[in-house]
mmCIF file of C-alpha atoms in Angstrom:
data_model
loop_
_atom_site.group_PDB
_atom_site.id
_atom_site.type_symbol
_atom_site.label_atom_id
_atom_site.label_comp_id
_atom_site.label_asym_id
_atom_site.label_seq_id
_atom_site.Cartn_x
_atom_site.Cartn_y
_atom_site.Cartn_z
ATOM 1 C CA MET A 147 -4.548 16.101 23.515
ATOM 2 C CA LYS A 148 -6.030 15.515 20.076
ATOM 3 C CA ALA A 149 -4.071 13.459 17.546
ATOM 4 C CA VAL A 150 -4.547 11.764 14.179
ATOM 5 C CA THR A 151 -4.456 8.004 14.794
ATOM 6 C CA TRP A 152 -4.201 4.959 12.548
ATOM 7 C CA GLN A 153 -7.125 2.569 12.929
ATOM 8 C CA GLY A 154 -6.720 0.230 9.957
ATOM 9 C CA ARG A 155 -6.218 0.191 6.198
ATOM 10 C CA ARG A 156 -7.567 3.483 4.838
ATOM 11 C CA SER A 157 -8.995 4.231 8.269
ATOM 12 C CA LEU A 158 -7.865 7.163 10.419
ATOM 13 C CA SER A 159 -9.554 8.942 13.296
ATOM 14 C CA VAL A 160 -8.863 11.947 15.473
ATOM 15 C CA GLN A 161 -8.834 10.871 19.098
ATOM 16 C CA GLU A 162 -7.910 12.074 22.554
ATOM 17 C CA VAL A 163 -4.574 10.523 23.554
ATOM 18 C CA PRO A 164 -2.291 11.136 26.557
ATOM 19 C CA ASP A 165 -0.162 14.285 26.423
ATOM 20 C CA PRO A 166 3.534 13.542 25.861
ATOM 21 C CA SER A 167 5.976 14.124 28.715
ATOM 22 C CA ILE A 168 9.727 14.440 29.212
ATOM 23 C CA GLN A 169 11.158 10.900 29.345
ATOM 24 C CA GLU A 170 14.878 11.626 28.906
ATOM 25 C CA PRO A 171 16.964 14.675 29.888
ATOM 26 C CA THR A 172 17.553 15.351 26.175
ATOM 27 C CA ASP A 173 13.819 15.588 25.347
ATOM 28 C CA ALA A 174 11.728 18.621 24.536
ATOM 29 C CA ILE A 175 7.954 18.987 24.302
ATOM 30 C CA VAL A 176 6.781 21.037 21.311
ATOM 31 C CA ARG A 177 3.291 22.501 20.882
ATOM 32 C CA ILE A 178 2.508 21.914 17.217
ATOM 33 C CA THR A 179 1.355 24.922 15.208
ATOM 34 C CA SER A 180 1.496 23.333 11.739
ATOM 35 C CA THR A 181 1.944 19.751 10.559
ATOM 36 C CA ALA A 182 1.749 18.482 6.991
ATOM 37 C CA ILE A 183 0.489 15.320 5.357
ATOM 38 C CA CYS A 184 3.338 13.735 3.396
ATOM 39 C CA GLY A 185 3.057 11.492 0.356
ATOM 40 C CA SER A 186 4.868 8.784 2.319
ATOM 41 C CA ASP A 187 2.101 8.936 4.948
ATOM 42 C CA LEU A 188 -0.056 7.338 2.274
ATOM 43 C CA HIS A 189 2.139 4.223 2.505
ATOM 44 C CA LEU A 190 0.953 3.812 6.110
ATOM 45 C CA TYR A 191 -2.588 4.460 4.936
ATOM 46 C CA GLU A 192 -2.282 1.663 2.401
ATOM 47 C CA VAL A 193 0.799 -0.587 2.068
ATOM 48 C CA LEU A 194 2.606 -0.656 5.433
ATOM 49 C CA GLY A 195 -0.428 -1.531 7.514
ATOM 50 C CA PRO A 196 1.114 -4.783 8.860
ATOM 51 C CA TYR A 197 3.640 -2.646 10.782
ATOM 52 C CA MET A 198 1.038 -0.298 12.227
ATOM 53 C CA HIS A 199 -0.878 -0.677 15.471
ATOM 54 C CA LYS A 200 -4.376 0.565 16.144
ATOM 55 C CA GLY A 201 -4.109 3.951 17.824
ATOM 56 C CA ASP A 202 -0.627 4.855 16.496
ATOM 57 C CA VAL A 203 -0.192 8.618 16.213
ATOM 58 C CA ILE A 204 1.065 9.445 12.731
ATOM 59 C CA GLY A 205 2.729 12.407 11.006
ATOM 60 C CA HIS A 206 6.340 13.478 10.532
ATOM 61 C CA GLU A 207 6.338 17.043 9.140
ATOM 62 C CA PRO A 208 5.723 19.272 12.189
ATOM 63 C CA MET A 209 6.798 22.598 13.599
ATOM 64 C CA GLY A 210 5.762 24.555 16.655
ATOM 65 C CA ILE A 211 6.714 26.207 19.928
ATOM 66 C CA VAL A 212 8.869 24.647 22.641
ATOM 67 C CA GLU A 213 6.797 24.182 25.801
ATOM 68 C CA GLU A 214 9.239 22.283 28.020
ATOM 69 C CA VAL A 215 12.821 21.011 27.861
ATOM 70 C CA GLY A 216 14.686 18.317 29.751
ATOM 71 C CA SER A 217 17.625 19.072 32.022
ATOM 72 C CA GLY A 218 20.090 18.019 29.303
ATOM 73 C CA VAL A 219 18.793 20.458 26.691
ATOM 74 C CA HIS A 220 20.786 23.691 26.502
ATOM 75 C CA ARG A 221 20.268 24.955 22.949
ATOM 76 C CA LEU A 222 16.493 25.399 23.265
ATOM 77 C CA LYS A 223 14.272 27.095 25.799
ATOM 78 C CA LYS A 224 10.548 27.476 26.359
ATOM 79 C CA GLY A 225 9.022 29.741 23.739
ATOM 80 C CA ASP A 226 11.503 28.941 20.953
ATOM 81 C CA ARG A 227 9.979 28.347 17.536
ATOM 82 C CA VAL A 228 11.312 25.185 15.869
ATOM 83 C CA VAL A 229 10.943 22.897 12.867
ATOM 84 C CA VAL A 230 11.285 19.201 13.742
ATOM 85 C CA PRO A 231 13.099 16.967 11.189
ATOM 86 C CA PHE A 232 11.299 13.706 10.491
ATOM 87 C CA ASN A 233 14.295 11.494 11.310
ATOM 88 C CA ILE A 234 15.478 11.274 14.906
ATOM 89 C CA SER A 235 19.261 11.571 15.123
ATOM 90 C CA CYS A 236 21.704 12.127 17.947
ATOM 91 C CA GLY A 237 24.265 14.318 16.171
ATOM 92 C CA HIS A 238 27.365 12.665 17.646
ATOM 93 C CA CYS A 239 27.566 9.051 16.407
ATOM 94 C CA TYR A 240 29.707 7.871 13.480
ATOM 95 C CA MET A 241 26.846 8.057 10.988
ATOM 96 C CA CYS A 242 25.708 11.517 12.057
ATOM 97 C CA ASN A 243 29.309 12.720 11.748
ATOM 98 C CA GLN A 244 29.320 11.381 8.169
ATOM 99 C CA GLY A 245 26.241 13.456 7.358
ATOM 100 C CA LEU A 246 24.107 10.310 7.306
ATOM 101 C CA GLN A 247 21.635 11.268 10.006
ATOM 102 C CA SER A 248 19.010 8.917 8.553
ATOM 103 C CA GLN A 249 21.345 6.070 9.574
ATOM 104 C CA CYS A 250 21.999 7.377 13.111
ATOM 105 C CA GLU A 251 23.567 4.556 15.125
ATOM 106 C CA THR A 252 21.993 5.777 18.359
ATOM 107 C CA THR A 253 18.405 5.534 17.113
ATOM 108 C CA GLN A 254 18.702 2.750 14.508
ATOM 109 C CA VAL A 255 15.795 0.324 14.809
ATOM 110 C CA THR A 256 18.058 -2.733 14.862
ATOM 111 C CA ALA A 257 15.242 -5.131 15.740
ATOM 112 C CA LYS A 258 13.803 -4.467 12.286
ATOM 113 C CA GLY A 259 17.085 -3.954 10.475
ATOM 114 C CA SER A 260 16.070 -0.359 9.804
ATOM 115 C CA GLY A 261 17.869 2.968 9.909
ATOM 116 C CA ALA A 262 17.214 5.871 12.255
ATOM 117 C CA ALA A 263 13.894 6.092 14.064
ATOM 118 C CA LEU A 264 11.279 8.295 12.426
ATOM 119 C CA PHE A 265 8.370 10.193 13.899
ATOM 120 C CA GLY A 266 4.991 8.561 13.334
ATOM 121 C CA TYR A 267 6.197 5.937 10.910
ATOM 122 C CA SER A 268 5.327 2.417 12.034
ATOM 123 C CA GLU A 269 7.033 -0.400 13.893
ATOM 124 C CA LEU A 270 9.668 -0.503 11.139
ATOM 125 C CA TYR A 271 10.989 2.826 12.379
ATOM 126 C CA GLY A 272 10.484 2.600 16.105
ATOM 127 C CA SER A 273 6.750 3.219 16.638
ATOM 128 C CA VAL A 274 7.551 6.776 17.792
ATOM 129 C CA PRO A 275 4.390 8.902 18.222
ATOM 130 C CA GLY A 276 4.107 11.371 15.367
ATOM 131 C CA GLY A 277 3.474 15.049 14.832
ATOM 132 C CA GLN A 278 -0.116 15.207 13.570
ATOM 133 C CA ALA A 279 -1.106 16.099 17.083
ATOM 134 C CA GLN A 280 -1.323 19.054 19.435
ATOM 135 C CA TYR A 281 1.949 18.187 21.181
ATOM 136 C CA LEU A 282 5.059 16.163 20.333
ATOM 137 C CA ARG A 283 7.911 14.721 22.389
ATOM 138 C CA VAL A 284 11.173 15.411 20.546
ATOM 139 C CA PRO A 285 14.209 13.292 21.533
ATOM 140 C CA PHE A 286 17.766 14.670 21.144
ATOM 141 C CA ALA A 287 16.344 18.182 21.164
ATOM 142 C CA ASP A 288 19.778 19.795 21.434
ATOM 143 C CA TYR A 289 20.557 18.549 17.915
ATOM 144 C CA GLY A 290 17.506 17.849 15.775
ATOM 145 C CA PRO A 291 15.125 20.823 15.868
ATOM 146 C CA VAL A 292 15.820 23.788 13.588
ATOM 147 C CA LYS A 293 15.351 27.110 15.382
ATOM 148 C CA VAL A 294 13.351 29.759 13.555
ATOM 149 C CA ASP A 295 14.179 33.359 14.456
ATOM 150 C CA SER A 296 11.383 34.941 12.475
ATOM 151 C CA ASP A 297 7.681 35.699 12.680
ATOM 152 C CA ALA A 298 7.113 34.703 9.038
ATOM 153 C CA PRO A 299 4.258 32.246 8.361
ATOM 154 C CA ASP A 300 4.862 28.606 9.270
ATOM 155 C CA GLU A 301 4.731 27.600 5.605
ATOM 156 C CA ARG A 302 8.017 29.413 4.967
ATOM 157 C CA TYR A 303 9.835 26.971 7.278
ATOM 158 C CA LEU A 304 7.561 23.946 7.703
ATOM 159 C CA PHE A 305 8.891 21.998 4.726
ATOM 160 C CA LEU A 306 12.400 21.926 6.209
ATOM 161 C CA SER A 307 11.011 19.047 8.288
ATOM 162 C CA ASP A 308 11.098 16.659 5.326
ATOM 163 C CA ILE A 309 10.085 17.373 1.753
ATOM 164 C CA LEU A 310 12.378 20.319 0.997
ATOM 165 C CA PRO A 311 15.624 18.635 2.146
ATOM 166 C CA THR A 312 14.367 15.382 0.608
ATOM 167 C CA ALA A 313 14.042 17.133 -2.756
ATOM 168 C CA TRP A 314 17.420 18.867 -2.298
ATOM 169 C CA GLN A 315 19.137 15.550 -1.535
ATOM 170 C CA ALA A 316 17.456 13.942 -4.554
ATOM 171 C CA VAL A 317 18.859 16.635 -6.861
ATOM 172 C CA GLU A 318 22.296 16.529 -5.211
ATOM 173 C CA TYR A 319 22.383 12.750 -5.616
ATOM 174 C CA ALA A 320 21.304 13.120 -9.264
ATOM 175 C CA ASN A 321 24.717 14.628 -10.059
ATOM 176 C CA VAL A 322 23.472 16.676 -13.022
ATOM 177 C CA PRO A 323 26.327 18.341 -14.945
ATOM 178 C CA ASP A 324 26.370 22.122 -15.306
ATOM 179 C CA GLY A 325 23.720 23.129 -17.811
ATOM 180 C CA GLY A 326 22.434 19.544 -17.981
ATOM 181 C CA THR A 327 18.926 18.131 -18.163
ATOM 182 C CA LEU A 328 17.027 16.710 -15.199
ATOM 183 C CA ALA A 329 13.771 14.786 -15.557
ATOM 184 C CA VAL A 330 11.535 14.583 -12.494
ATOM 185 C CA LEU A 331 9.050 11.741 -12.499
ATOM 186 C CA GLY A 332 6.101 12.624 -10.287
ATOM 187 C CA LEU A 333 5.094 16.202 -9.461
ATOM 188 C CA GLY A 334 3.721 15.719 -5.987
ATOM 189 C CA PRO A 335 5.227 17.871 -3.218
ATOM 190 C CA VAL A 336 8.769 16.401 -3.399
ATOM 191 C CA GLY A 337 8.706 16.413 -7.191
ATOM 192 C CA GLN A 338 7.560 20.049 -7.194
ATOM 193 C CA PHE A 339 10.471 21.079 -4.995
ATOM 194 C CA ALA A 340 12.990 18.894 -6.865
ATOM 195 C CA SER A 341 11.905 20.549 -10.112
ATOM 196 C CA ARG A 342 12.225 24.045 -8.667
ATOM 197 C CA ILE A 343 15.614 23.248 -7.161
ATOM 198 C CA GLY A 344 16.760 22.020 -10.558
ATOM 199 C CA VAL A 345 15.628 25.277 -12.172
ATOM 200 C CA GLN A 346 17.308 27.280 -9.394
ATOM 201 C CA LYS A 347 20.557 25.410 -10.090
ATOM 202 C CA GLY A 348 20.381 26.286 -13.788
ATOM 203 C CA PHE A 349 19.352 22.895 -15.200
ATOM 204 C CA ARG A 350 16.808 22.220 -17.889
ATOM 205 C CA VAL A 351 14.023 20.457 -15.991
ATOM 206 C CA ILE A 352 11.319 18.238 -17.487
ATOM 207 C CA GLY A 353 8.565 17.330 -15.021
ATOM 208 C CA ILE A 354 6.336 14.338 -15.771
ATOM 209 C CA ASP A 355 2.962 13.703 -14.162
ATOM 210 C CA PRO A 356 -0.510 12.570 -15.297
ATOM 211 C CA VAL A 357 -2.333 15.199 -13.183
ATOM 212 C CA PRO A 358 -2.939 18.525 -14.998
ATOM 213 C CA GLU A 359 -2.975 20.627 -11.810
ATOM 214 C CA ARG A 360 0.444 19.326 -10.819
ATOM 215 C CA ARG A 361 1.873 20.065 -14.240
ATOM 216 C CA ALA A 362 0.420 23.580 -14.146
ATOM 217 C CA MET A 363 1.989 24.269 -10.749
ATOM 218 C CA ALA A 364 5.400 23.129 -12.004
ATOM 219 C CA GLU A 365 5.099 25.189 -15.179
ATOM 220 C CA ALA A 366 4.535 28.297 -13.065
ATOM 221 C CA HIS A 367 8.061 27.796 -11.707
ATOM 222 C CA GLY A 368 9.831 27.454 -15.039
ATOM 223 C CA VAL A 369 9.567 23.681 -15.461
ATOM 224 C CA GLU A 370 8.824 22.048 -18.818
ATOM 225 C CA THR A 371 6.162 19.409 -18.290
ATOM 226 C CA MET A 372 4.889 16.298 -19.965
ATOM 227 C CA ASP A 373 1.943 13.999 -19.378
ATOM 228 C CA TYR A 374 2.766 10.458 -18.278
ATOM 229 C CA SER A 375 2.246 7.818 -20.965
ATOM 230 C CA SER A 376 3.473 4.329 -21.785
ATOM 231 C CA ASP A 377 6.045 5.851 -24.168
ATOM 232 C CA VAL A 378 7.128 8.778 -22.027
ATOM 233 C CA GLY A 379 10.743 7.580 -22.186
ATOM 234 C CA GLY A 380 10.704 7.817 -25.948
ATOM 235 C CA GLN A 381 9.055 11.234 -25.821
ATOM 236 C CA VAL A 382 11.714 12.559 -23.442
ATOM 237 C CA ARG A 383 14.509 11.151 -25.616
ATOM 238 C CA GLU A 384 13.025 13.015 -28.580
ATOM 239 C CA GLN A 385 13.382 16.216 -26.548
ATOM 240 C CA THR A 386 16.992 15.448 -25.524
ATOM 241 C CA LEU A 387 18.832 14.764 -28.801
ATOM 242 C CA GLY A 388 17.837 11.108 -28.669
ATOM 243 C CA ARG A 389 19.921 10.411 -25.544
ATOM 244 C CA GLY A 390 17.619 10.988 -22.631
ATOM 245 C CA PRO A 391 18.168 13.312 -19.659
ATOM 246 C CA ASP A 392 21.431 13.350 -17.698
ATOM 247 C CA ALA A 393 19.529 12.287 -14.584
ATOM 248 C CA VAL A 394 16.068 11.260 -13.456
ATOM 249 C CA VAL A 395 14.600 11.873 -10.010
ATOM 250 C CA ASP A 396 11.956 9.239 -9.214
ATOM 251 C CA ALA A 397 9.692 11.139 -6.838
ATOM 252 C CA VAL A 398 6.884 8.566 -7.065
ATOM 253 C CA GLY A 399 7.954 5.395 -5.261
ATOM 254 C CA MET A 400 5.944 2.307 -4.468
ATOM 255 C CA GLU A 401 2.520 3.908 -4.892
ATOM 256 C CA ALA A 402 3.038 4.176 -8.674
ATOM 257 C CA HIS A 403 0.189 3.210 -10.954
ATOM 258 C CA GLY A 404 0.577 0.777 -13.834
ATOM 259 C CA SER A 405 1.698 -2.334 -11.884
ATOM 260 C CA PRO A 406 -1.460 -4.457 -11.508
ATOM 261 C CA VAL A 407 0.282 -7.595 -10.179
ATOM 262 C CA ALA A 408 2.120 -5.702 -7.447
ATOM 263 C CA SER A 409 -1.055 -3.785 -6.632
ATOM 264 C CA PHE A 410 -2.930 -7.077 -6.202
ATOM 265 C CA LEU A 411 -0.154 -8.463 -3.956
ATOM 266 C CA HIS A 412 -0.200 -5.303 -1.806
ATOM 267 C CA LYS A 413 -3.923 -5.775 -1.216
ATOM 268 C CA ALA A 414 -3.539 -9.507 -0.588
ATOM 269 C CA VAL A 415 -0.814 -8.968 2.016
ATOM 270 C CA SER A 416 -2.934 -6.327 3.747
ATOM 271 C CA LEU A 417 -5.605 -8.960 4.400
ATOM 272 C CA LEU A 418 -3.228 -11.256 6.305
ATOM 273 C CA PRO A 419 -2.790 -11.076 10.100
ATOM 274 C CA ASP A 420 0.065 -8.727 11.018
ATOM 275 C CA LYS A 421 2.838 -11.257 11.725
ATOM 276 C CA PRO A 422 2.337 -13.375 8.572
ATOM 277 C CA ALA A 423 1.952 -10.143 6.595
ATOM 278 C CA GLN A 424 5.264 -8.871 7.976
ATOM 279 C CA VAL A 425 6.992 -12.127 7.014
ATOM 280 C CA ALA A 426 5.521 -11.878 3.520
ATOM 281 C CA MET A 427 6.675 -8.278 3.132
ATOM 282 C CA GLU A 428 10.161 -9.022 4.474
ATOM 283 C CA THR A 429 10.765 -12.036 2.219
ATOM 284 C CA MET A 430 8.754 -11.833 -0.988
ATOM 285 C CA SER A 431 7.074 -8.428 -1.239
ATOM 286 C CA VAL A 432 7.295 -6.489 -4.467
ATOM 287 C CA ASP A 433 6.668 -2.849 -5.273
ATOM 288 C CA ARG A 434 4.750 -1.177 -8.038
ATOM 289 C CA LEU A 435 7.838 -0.461 -10.110
ATOM 290 C CA ALA A 436 6.378 1.431 -13.073
ATOM 291 C CA ALA A 437 8.078 4.697 -12.107
ATOM 292 C CA LEU A 438 11.468 3.134 -11.394
ATOM 293 C CA HIS A 439 11.485 1.084 -14.598
ATOM 294 C CA THR A 440 10.457 4.190 -16.544
ATOM 295 C CA SER A 441 13.347 6.093 -14.962
ATOM 296 C CA VAL A 442 15.826 3.386 -15.979
ATOM 297 C CA ASP A 443 14.448 3.384 -19.511
ATOM 298 C CA MET A 444 14.462 7.181 -19.801
ATOM 299 C CA VAL A 445 17.848 8.216 -18.411
ATOM 300 C CA ARG A 446 20.758 8.581 -20.830
ATOM 301 C CA ARG A 447 23.614 6.093 -20.881
ATOM 302 C CA GLY A 448 26.036 6.853 -18.075
ATOM 303 C CA GLY A 449 23.355 8.903 -16.316
ATOM 304 C CA THR A 450 21.994 8.801 -12.776
ATOM 305 C CA VAL A 451 18.655 7.683 -11.346
ATOM 306 C CA SER A 452 18.026 9.291 -7.947
ATOM 307 C CA LEU A 453 15.247 7.801 -5.817
ATOM 308 C CA SER A 454 13.404 10.005 -3.388
ATOM 309 C CA GLY A 455 10.147 8.058 -3.615
ATOM 310 C CA VAL A 456 9.952 5.361 -0.938
ATOM 311 C CA TYR A 457 10.209 1.680 -1.878
ATOM 312 C CA GLY A 458 9.639 -1.258 0.445
ATOM 313 C CA GLY A 459 9.865 -4.455 -1.589
ATOM 314 C CA GLN A 460 12.367 -7.226 -0.840
ATOM 315 C CA ALA A 461 11.892 -9.210 -4.055
ATOM 316 C CA ASP A 462 11.597 -6.484 -6.667
ATOM 317 C CA PRO A 463 12.484 -7.569 -10.220
ATOM 318 C CA MET A 464 14.990 -5.070 -11.608
ATOM 319 C CA PRO A 465 16.211 -4.739 -15.224
ATOM 320 C CA LEU A 466 19.834 -5.302 -14.258
ATOM 321 C CA MET A 467 20.952 -6.147 -17.793
ATOM 322 C CA THR A 468 19.701 -2.775 -18.991
ATOM 323 C CA MET A 469 21.114 -0.967 -15.960
ATOM 324 C CA PHE A 470 24.522 -2.564 -16.471
ATOM 325 C CA ASP A 471 24.532 -2.028 -20.213
ATOM 326 C CA LYS A 472 23.536 1.627 -19.850
ATOM 327 C CA GLN A 473 26.101 2.138 -17.054
ATOM 328 C CA ILE A 474 23.493 3.742 -14.815
ATOM 329 C CA GLN A 475 24.357 5.185 -11.418
ATOM 330 C CA LEU A 476 21.615 4.528 -8.835
ATOM 331 C CA ARG A 477 21.408 6.592 -5.629
ATOM 332 C CA MET A 478 18.736 6.573 -2.966
ATOM 333 C CA GLY A 479 17.880 6.714 0.713
ATOM 334 C CA GLN A 480 15.938 8.448 3.455
ATOM 335 C CA CYS A 481 16.843 12.108 3.578
ATOM 336 C CA ASN A 482 19.593 13.227 5.943
ATOM 337 C CA VAL A 483 17.655 16.341 6.926
ATOM 338 C CA ARG A 484 20.215 18.006 9.175
ATOM 339 C CA ARG A 485 22.926 17.671 6.507
ATOM 340 C CA TRP A 486 21.140 20.061 4.145
ATOM 341 C CA ILE A 487 19.696 22.695 6.507
ATOM 342 C CA ASP A 488 22.605 25.127 6.121
ATOM 343 C CA ASP A 489 22.155 25.031 2.332
ATOM 344 C CA LEU A 490 18.411 25.535 2.506
ATOM 345 C CA LEU A 491 17.901 28.126 5.247
ATOM 346 C CA PRO A 492 19.207 31.072 3.173
ATOM 347 C CA LEU A 493 16.861 30.124 0.329
ATOM 348 C CA VAL A 494 13.887 29.725 2.652
ATOM 349 C CA GLU A 495 14.574 33.040 4.376
ATOM 350 C CA ASP A 496 15.058 34.933 1.099
ATOM 351 C CA ASP A 497 12.013 37.191 0.672
ATOM 352 C CA ALA A 498 12.140 36.490 -3.074
ATOM 353 C CA ASP A 499 11.175 32.883 -2.217
ATOM 354 C CA PRO A 500 13.281 31.276 -4.985
ATOM 355 C CA LEU A 501 11.952 27.784 -4.258
ATOM 356 C CA GLY A 502 8.331 28.843 -3.949
ATOM 357 C CA VAL A 503 7.809 27.494 -0.441
ATOM 358 C CA MET A 504 4.860 29.870 -0.077
ATOM 359 C CA HIS A 505 3.304 28.461 -3.255
ATOM 360 C CA LEU A 506 2.877 24.760 -2.565
ATOM 361 C CA VAL A 507 0.006 24.320 -0.100
ATOM 362 C CA THR A 508 -3.345 23.705 -1.767
ATOM 363 C CA HIS A 509 -5.409 22.605 1.245
ATOM 364 C CA THR A 510 -5.394 23.583 4.928
ATOM 365 C CA GLY A 511 -7.552 22.272 7.746
ATOM 366 C CA GLY A 512 -7.772 21.442 11.422
ATOM 367 C CA LEU A 513 -6.889 18.064 12.895
ATOM 368 C CA ASP A 514 -10.548 17.033 12.800
ATOM 369 C CA GLU A 515 -10.476 17.331 9.012
ATOM 370 C CA ALA A 516 -7.455 15.030 8.623
ATOM 371 C CA PRO A 517 -9.292 11.803 7.647
ATOM 372 C CA ALA A 518 -11.180 13.530 4.834
ATOM 373 C CA LEU A 519 -8.053 15.363 3.667
ATOM 374 C CA TYR A 520 -6.049 12.121 3.582
ATOM 375 C CA GLU A 521 -8.651 10.614 1.281
ATOM 376 C CA LYS A 522 -8.680 13.691 -0.935
ATOM 377 C CA PHE A 523 -4.875 13.709 -1.104
ATOM 378 C CA GLN A 524 -4.646 10.009 -1.966
ATOM 379 C CA LYS A 525 -7.280 10.274 -4.685
ATOM 380 C CA LYS A 526 -5.763 13.534 -6.034
ATOM 381 C CA GLN A 527 -9.157 15.197 -5.839
ATOM 382 C CA ASP A 528 -9.895 18.907 -5.965
ATOM 383 C CA GLY A 529 -6.373 19.764 -7.164
ATOM 384 C CA CYS A 530 -4.943 18.500 -3.870
ATOM 385 C CA ILE A 531 -1.135 18.658 -3.937
ATOM 386 C CA LYS A 532 -0.066 19.570 -0.388
ATOM 387 C CA VAL A 533 -2.073 19.548 2.843
ATOM 388 C CA VAL A 534 -1.184 21.383 6.043
ATOM 389 C CA LEU A 535 -3.037 20.753 9.294
ATOM 390 C CA LYS A 536 -3.295 23.423 11.988
ATOM 391 C CA PRO A 537 -3.757 21.819 15.431
#
């Protein structure tokens, strides 16, 4: 089958790789009909290279048609249409029963001290082949996949795999009071959905991003927007009675601009051989923290900063004096996809499309176009906000 494979820093290629097969009775094989490029895929493209291996199949936002099931799978059958959550969880361990599927004790990558295994997301998360391919092996298929009983376009359901529940969790964790104000830093795909969810919940939402096309998309869904600047915290406080918003969702993460030292260190680490680079990342790596520090500065006293953007540093300098003095609540973590599906399905299946799932994709292409589309997405060219590949 064809698949998008990692070949090195900023280097991807579409190659023929072996078709997946049933390895455990609880597996299913899914023929992929749509698979998206996620902002966190860019971390593999750039920062997390030391944990990647040449030829790794990437991608973690897929959906498709069940082609085969193992003998232990009873909920799915051949021909079922499913969305595949990006985290692999068993559904019956202590963590899954707590609604913390991203910490599943059955699939935790204990050798790396990481949480649940993820599709297509490096040695840190199990080196599981990903979904930017024609076929995908799905473990624990009786629990993870979300069945779709509709012939609506894939885009109506596809984002249940990751970015829509990720945005929902970010807003839930933000703990905005009724009628309160939510600032969303970064209006990429997760930030777009977090903003729309905030509007749908009745909050005042201020979206912040330096890219005009992203601001325009958010404005079309009732979001106030603001350009990013060095004094954006002060500007937001001016708009919120001098206090700042009740909560900030940081939907940017470690790829933020404005941190030249961390950017230099990222590039330096990427030049080391894999094992020394891993040691460096696990002991002294730092992130580009511009977005997180801006969030801490911006949020009102007693407010909440909710992180949905991915961070990977182990030695990040944090303004703890400010955080303590302002009495900030800080919440974060990989999304527990399965926890939020029951909340999201009615909204996704509503023909009124209250979250605008049919109004997010800006670019579509075949697998062969993936390398060029990754570059366009990373460089924010041509108004590129969300890419969907059609194997």
